[in-house]
PDB file of C-alpha atoms in Angstrom:
ATOM      1  CA  MET P  27    -106.342  26.219 145.900  1.00 56.00           C
ATOM      2  CA  ALA P  28    -109.772  25.111 145.682  1.00 64.00           C
ATOM      3  CA  ALA P  29    -110.077  22.791 143.127  1.00 68.00           C
ATOM      4  CA  VAL P  30    -112.122  24.002 139.995  1.00 69.00           C
ATOM      5  CA  ARG P  31    -114.929  22.008 138.093  1.00 66.00           C
ATOM      6  CA  GLU P  32    -115.282  21.608 134.744  1.00 73.00           C
ATOM      7  CA  GLY P  33    -118.597  20.837 133.760  1.00 68.00           C
ATOM      8  CA  LEU P  34    -122.240  20.213 135.084  1.00 64.00           C
ATOM      9  CA  PRO P  35    -122.774  18.361 137.942  1.00 65.00           C
ATOM     10  CA  ASP P  36    -124.509  15.006 136.558  1.00 66.00           C
ATOM     11  CA  GLY P  37    -127.776  14.579 136.115  1.00 64.00           C
ATOM     12  CA  ARG P  38    -128.970  17.695 137.944  1.00 67.00           C
ATOM     13  CA  TYR P  39    -130.167  19.842 134.384  1.00 65.00           C
ATOM     14  CA  GLY P  40    -131.025  17.140 132.673  1.00 63.00           C
ATOM     15  CA  ARG P  41    -129.725  15.684 129.491  1.00 62.00           C
ATOM     16  CA  SER P  42    -127.131  18.031 127.232  1.00 64.00           C
ATOM     17  CA  ALA P  43    -127.380  18.726 123.924  1.00 66.00           C
ATOM     18  CA  ASP P  44    -125.171  16.170 122.283  1.00 75.00           C
ATOM     19  CA  ALA P  45    -127.369  13.004 123.908  1.00 72.00           C
ATOM     20  CA  ARG P  46    -130.323  14.740 122.503  1.00 74.00           C
ATOM     21  CA  ALA P  47    -129.524  14.765 119.363  1.00 79.00           C
ATOM     22  CA  ASP P  48    -127.169  11.528 119.316  1.00 84.00           C
ATOM     23  CA  ARG P  49    -131.882   9.616 120.313  1.00 86.00           C
ATOM     24  CA  THR P  50    -133.102  12.167 117.415  1.00 88.00           C
ATOM     25  CA  LEU P  51    -130.048  10.361 115.266  1.00 91.00           C
ATOM     26  CA  LYS P  52    -130.770   6.936 116.321  1.00 92.00           C
ATOM     27  CA  ILE P  53    -134.905   7.346 115.423  1.00 93.00           C
ATOM     28  CA  VAL P  54    -133.779   9.158 112.205  1.00 93.00           C
ATOM     29  CA  GLY P  55    -131.300   6.445 111.537  1.00 94.00           C
ATOM     30  CA  ALA P  56    -133.937   2.882 111.899  1.00 95.00           C
ATOM     31  CA  VAL P  57    -137.210   4.411 110.060  1.00 96.00           C
ATOM     32  CA  LEU P  58    -134.264   5.878 106.880  1.00 96.00           C
ATOM     33  CA  GLY P  59    -133.745   1.913 107.639  1.00 95.00           C
ATOM     34  CA  ALA P  60    -136.599   0.109 108.269  1.00 95.00           C
ATOM     35  CA  GLY P  61    -138.237   3.012 104.363  1.00 95.00           C
ATOM     36  CA  LEU P  62    -134.915   1.478 102.483  1.00 95.00           C
ATOM     37  CA  LEU P  63    -135.959  -2.257 104.189  1.00 95.00           C
ATOM     38  CA  ALA P  64    -139.771  -2.190 103.020  1.00 95.00           C
ATOM     39  CA  LEU P  65    -139.096  -0.727  99.492  1.00 94.00           C
ATOM     40  CA  ILE P  66    -136.050  -3.464  98.303  1.00 94.00           C
ATOM     41  CA  ALA P  67    -139.075  -5.884  99.514  1.00 93.00           C
ATOM     42  CA  TRP P  68    -141.262  -4.568  97.343  1.00 91.00           C
ATOM     43  CA  PHE P  69    -139.043  -4.171  94.687  1.00 87.00           C
ATOM     44  CA  GLY P  70    -137.551  -8.337  94.899  1.00 85.00           C
ATOM     45  CA  TYR P  71    -141.522  -8.984  94.950  1.00 82.00           C
ATOM     46  CA  ASP P  72    -142.640  -6.986  92.487  1.00 79.00           C
ATOM     47  CA  TYR P  73    -139.449  -8.723  90.192  1.00 74.00           C
ATOM     48  CA  ILE P  74    -141.210 -12.353  91.494  1.00 71.00           C
ATOM     49  CA  ALA P  75    -145.159 -11.927  91.138  1.00 70.00           C
ATOM     50  CA  GLY P  76    -144.166  -9.913  87.839  1.00 65.00           C
ATOM     51  CA  GLN P  77    -142.688 -12.401  85.182  1.00 61.00           C
ATOM     52  CA  ASP P  78    -145.436 -14.192  83.997  1.00 77.00           C
ATOM     53  CA  VAL P  79    -143.126 -16.468  81.767  1.00 84.00           C
ATOM     54  CA  SER P  80    -139.560 -17.932  82.005  1.00 86.00           C
ATOM     55  CA  GLY P  81    -137.910 -20.860  80.222  1.00 90.00           C
ATOM     56  CA  ARG P  82    -134.412 -22.531  80.115  1.00 93.00           C
ATOM     57  CA  LEU P  83    -132.581 -24.323  77.630  1.00 94.00           C
ATOM     58  CA  THR P  84    -132.199 -27.746  78.873  1.00 94.00           C
ATOM     59  CA  GLY P  85    -130.273 -28.772  74.945  1.00 95.00           C
ATOM     60  CA  PHE P  86    -129.111 -28.574  71.703  1.00 95.00           C
ATOM     61  CA  LYS P  87    -128.571 -30.891  68.989  1.00 95.00           C
ATOM     62  CA  VAL P  88    -127.464 -30.042  65.330  1.00 95.00           C
ATOM     63  CA  VAL P  89    -129.059 -31.355  63.258  1.00 95.00           C
ATOM     64  CA  ALA P  90    -127.343 -30.390  60.070  1.00 93.00           C
ATOM     65  CA  ASP P  91    -125.216 -27.400  58.572  1.00 93.00           C
ATOM     66  CA  ASP P  92    -128.032 -24.715  58.825  1.00 94.00           C
ATOM     67  CA  ALA P  93    -129.812 -26.383  61.208  1.00 95.00           C
ATOM     68  CA  VAL P  94    -130.356 -26.623  65.288  1.00 96.00           C
ATOM     69  CA  GLU P  95    -132.826 -28.345  67.032  1.00 95.00           C
ATOM     70  CA  VAL P  96    -133.189 -26.669  71.182  1.00 95.00           C
ATOM     71  CA  ARG P  97    -135.085 -27.440  73.418  1.00 95.00           C
ATOM     72  CA  LEU P  98    -136.616 -24.939  76.388  1.00 94.00           C
ATOM     73  CA  GLU P  99    -138.852 -26.029  79.600  1.00 93.00           C
ATOM     74  CA  ILE P 100    -141.321 -23.065  79.677  1.00 90.00           C
ATOM     75  CA  THR P 101    -142.983 -22.279  82.571  1.00 88.00           C
ATOM     76  CA  LYS P 102    -145.870 -19.327  82.347  1.00 85.00           C
ATOM     77  CA  ASP P 103    -148.726 -18.332  83.682  1.00 80.00           C
ATOM     78  CA  THR P 104    -151.551 -20.742  82.079  1.00 79.00           C
ATOM     79  CA  ASP P 105    -154.094 -18.150  80.850  1.00 80.00           C
ATOM     80  CA  ALA P 106    -150.598 -15.874  79.362  1.00 81.00           C
ATOM     81  CA  THR P 107    -148.596 -16.135  76.476  1.00 86.00           C
ATOM     82  CA  GLY P 108    -145.245 -15.462  76.278  1.00 88.00           C
ATOM     83  CA  VAL P 109    -142.492 -15.624  73.189  1.00 91.00           C
ATOM     84  CA  CYS P 110    -138.753 -16.887  73.714  1.00 93.00           C
ATOM     85  CA  THR P 111    -135.925 -15.503  71.881  1.00 95.00           C
ATOM     86  CA  VAL P 112    -132.876 -18.620  70.982  1.00 96.00           C
ATOM     87  CA  ARG P 113    -129.768 -17.367  68.602  1.00 96.00           C
ATOM     88  CA  THR P 114    -127.240 -19.498  67.948  1.00 96.00           C
ATOM     89  CA  LEU P 115    -123.544 -19.486  67.553  1.00 95.00           C
ATOM     90  CA  ASP P 116    -120.381 -20.584  65.054  1.00 94.00           C
ATOM     91  CA  GLU P 117    -117.546 -21.657  66.074  1.00 93.00           C
ATOM     92  CA  TYR P 118    -116.617 -18.365  66.370  1.00 93.00           C
ATOM     93  CA  HIS P 119    -119.206 -17.343  68.567  1.00 93.00           C
ATOM     94  CA  ASP P 120    -121.221 -15.057  66.049  1.00 95.00           C
ATOM     95  CA  GLU P 121    -124.431 -15.416  65.805  1.00 95.00           C
ATOM     96  CA  VAL P 122    -125.812 -17.059  62.621  1.00 95.00           C
ATOM     97  CA  GLY P 123    -129.738 -17.408  63.816  1.00 95.00           C
ATOM     98  CA  ARG P 124    -131.894 -16.390  65.886  1.00 95.00           C
ATOM     99  CA  LYS P 125    -136.160 -16.968  65.572  1.00 95.00           C
ATOM    100  CA  ASP P 126    -138.298 -16.453  68.545  1.00 95.00           C
ATOM    101  CA  PHE P 127    -141.096 -19.003  68.993  1.00 92.00           C
ATOM    102  CA  THR P 128    -144.764 -18.625  70.747  1.00 91.00           C
ATOM    103  CA  PHE P 129    -146.016 -20.673  73.567  1.00 88.00           C
ATOM    104  CA  GLY P 130    -149.794 -20.009  73.645  1.00 83.00           C
ATOM    105  CA  GLN P 131    -150.877 -23.443  74.886  1.00 82.00           C
ATOM    106  CA  PRO P 132    -153.435 -23.151  78.904  1.00 82.00           C
ATOM    107  CA  ARG P 133    -150.220 -25.616  80.037  1.00 80.00           C
ATOM    108  CA  GLU P 134    -148.698 -23.577  82.796  1.00 78.00           C
ATOM    109  CA  ASP P 135    -145.447 -25.833  82.328  1.00 85.00           C
ATOM    110  CA  MET P 136    -144.189 -27.349  79.237  1.00 88.00           C
ATOM    111  CA  VAL P 137    -140.977 -28.374  77.491  1.00 91.00           C
ATOM    112  CA  LYS P 138    -140.753 -27.204  73.988  1.00 90.00           C
ATOM    113  CA  VAL P 139    -138.373 -28.824  70.856  1.00 93.00           C
ATOM    114  CA  VAL P 140    -138.372 -25.799  67.976  1.00 93.00           C
ATOM    115  CA  THR P 141    -135.839 -25.585  65.088  1.00 95.00           C
ATOM    116  CA  VAL P 142    -133.890 -22.782  64.498  1.00 95.00           C
ATOM    117  CA  ARG P 143    -132.506 -22.304  60.978  1.00 95.00           C
ATOM    118  CA  THR P 144    -129.002 -21.060  60.781  1.00 95.00           C
ATOM    119  CA  THR P 145    -126.955 -19.102  57.703  1.00 95.00           C
ATOM    120  CA  ALA P 146    -123.965 -21.010  58.738  1.00 94.00           C
ATOM    121  CA  ARG P 147    -123.129 -24.156  61.062  1.00 95.00           C
ATOM    122  CA  ALA P 148    -123.455 -24.171  64.342  1.00 95.00           C
ATOM    123  CA  THR P 149    -121.919 -24.946  67.453  1.00 94.00           C
ATOM    124  CA  SER P 150    -124.041 -23.108  70.497  1.00 94.00           C
ATOM    125  CA  ALA P 151    -127.325 -21.989  71.200  1.00 95.00           C
ATOM    126  CA  GLU P 152    -128.298 -19.863  73.996  1.00 95.00           C
ATOM    127  CA  LEU P 153    -131.258 -18.239  75.549  1.00 95.00           C
ATOM    128  CA  ILE P 154    -131.817 -14.857  74.869  1.00 94.00           C
ATOM    129  CA  GLY P 155    -134.935 -14.365  76.863  1.00 90.00           C
ATOM    130  CA  CYS P 156    -138.500 -15.121  77.565  1.00 89.00           C
ATOM    131  CA  GLU P 157    -141.591 -13.482  78.100  1.00 88.00           C
ATOM    132  CA  PRO P 158    -145.156 -11.806  77.992  1.00 87.00           C
ATOM    133  CA  VAL P 159    -146.608 -11.502  74.801  1.00 83.00           C
ATOM    134  CA  ARG P 160    -148.258  -7.864  75.619  1.00 73.00           C
TER     135      ARG P 160
END
C-alpha cells in the first residue's frame, strides 16, 4: 500500500498564505503600536508643557470664626498671570468660603499667604486649582 501525503512538500512552492498573513498582521500591529505610543507621548508632552501655572496648598490657619489664612506655593512662567481658587470647609465638609486669587508678579516661584473670608468657622482649606489667565 502506498503512503498518502497530506500536504505539499516543504520549501518547494514558497510560503503559504498563512505565513504571509501572519507577516502582514505583525507589520500592521507594529505600525499601530508605534502610532499609539507616539500619540501617548504627544498628549503627555502637551499636558506637561501646557501648564503655565501650578499651585500647592502648604498650610492653613483659622484666624477667626470668619477668616482663614492659607499658604500657597505658586509656580508659573515669569510673564504669566495666574488665578488660583481656594475653598474652606466646616466640620461637616460644607463649603463656607471660596475665593480666587490672582498672581501676576514677574517671578516664577513664590509663596503667598492669603486670607479667605468664611460664613462660618472653617476647619479645613483646599486648593481647587490654578490656571493661567487668558
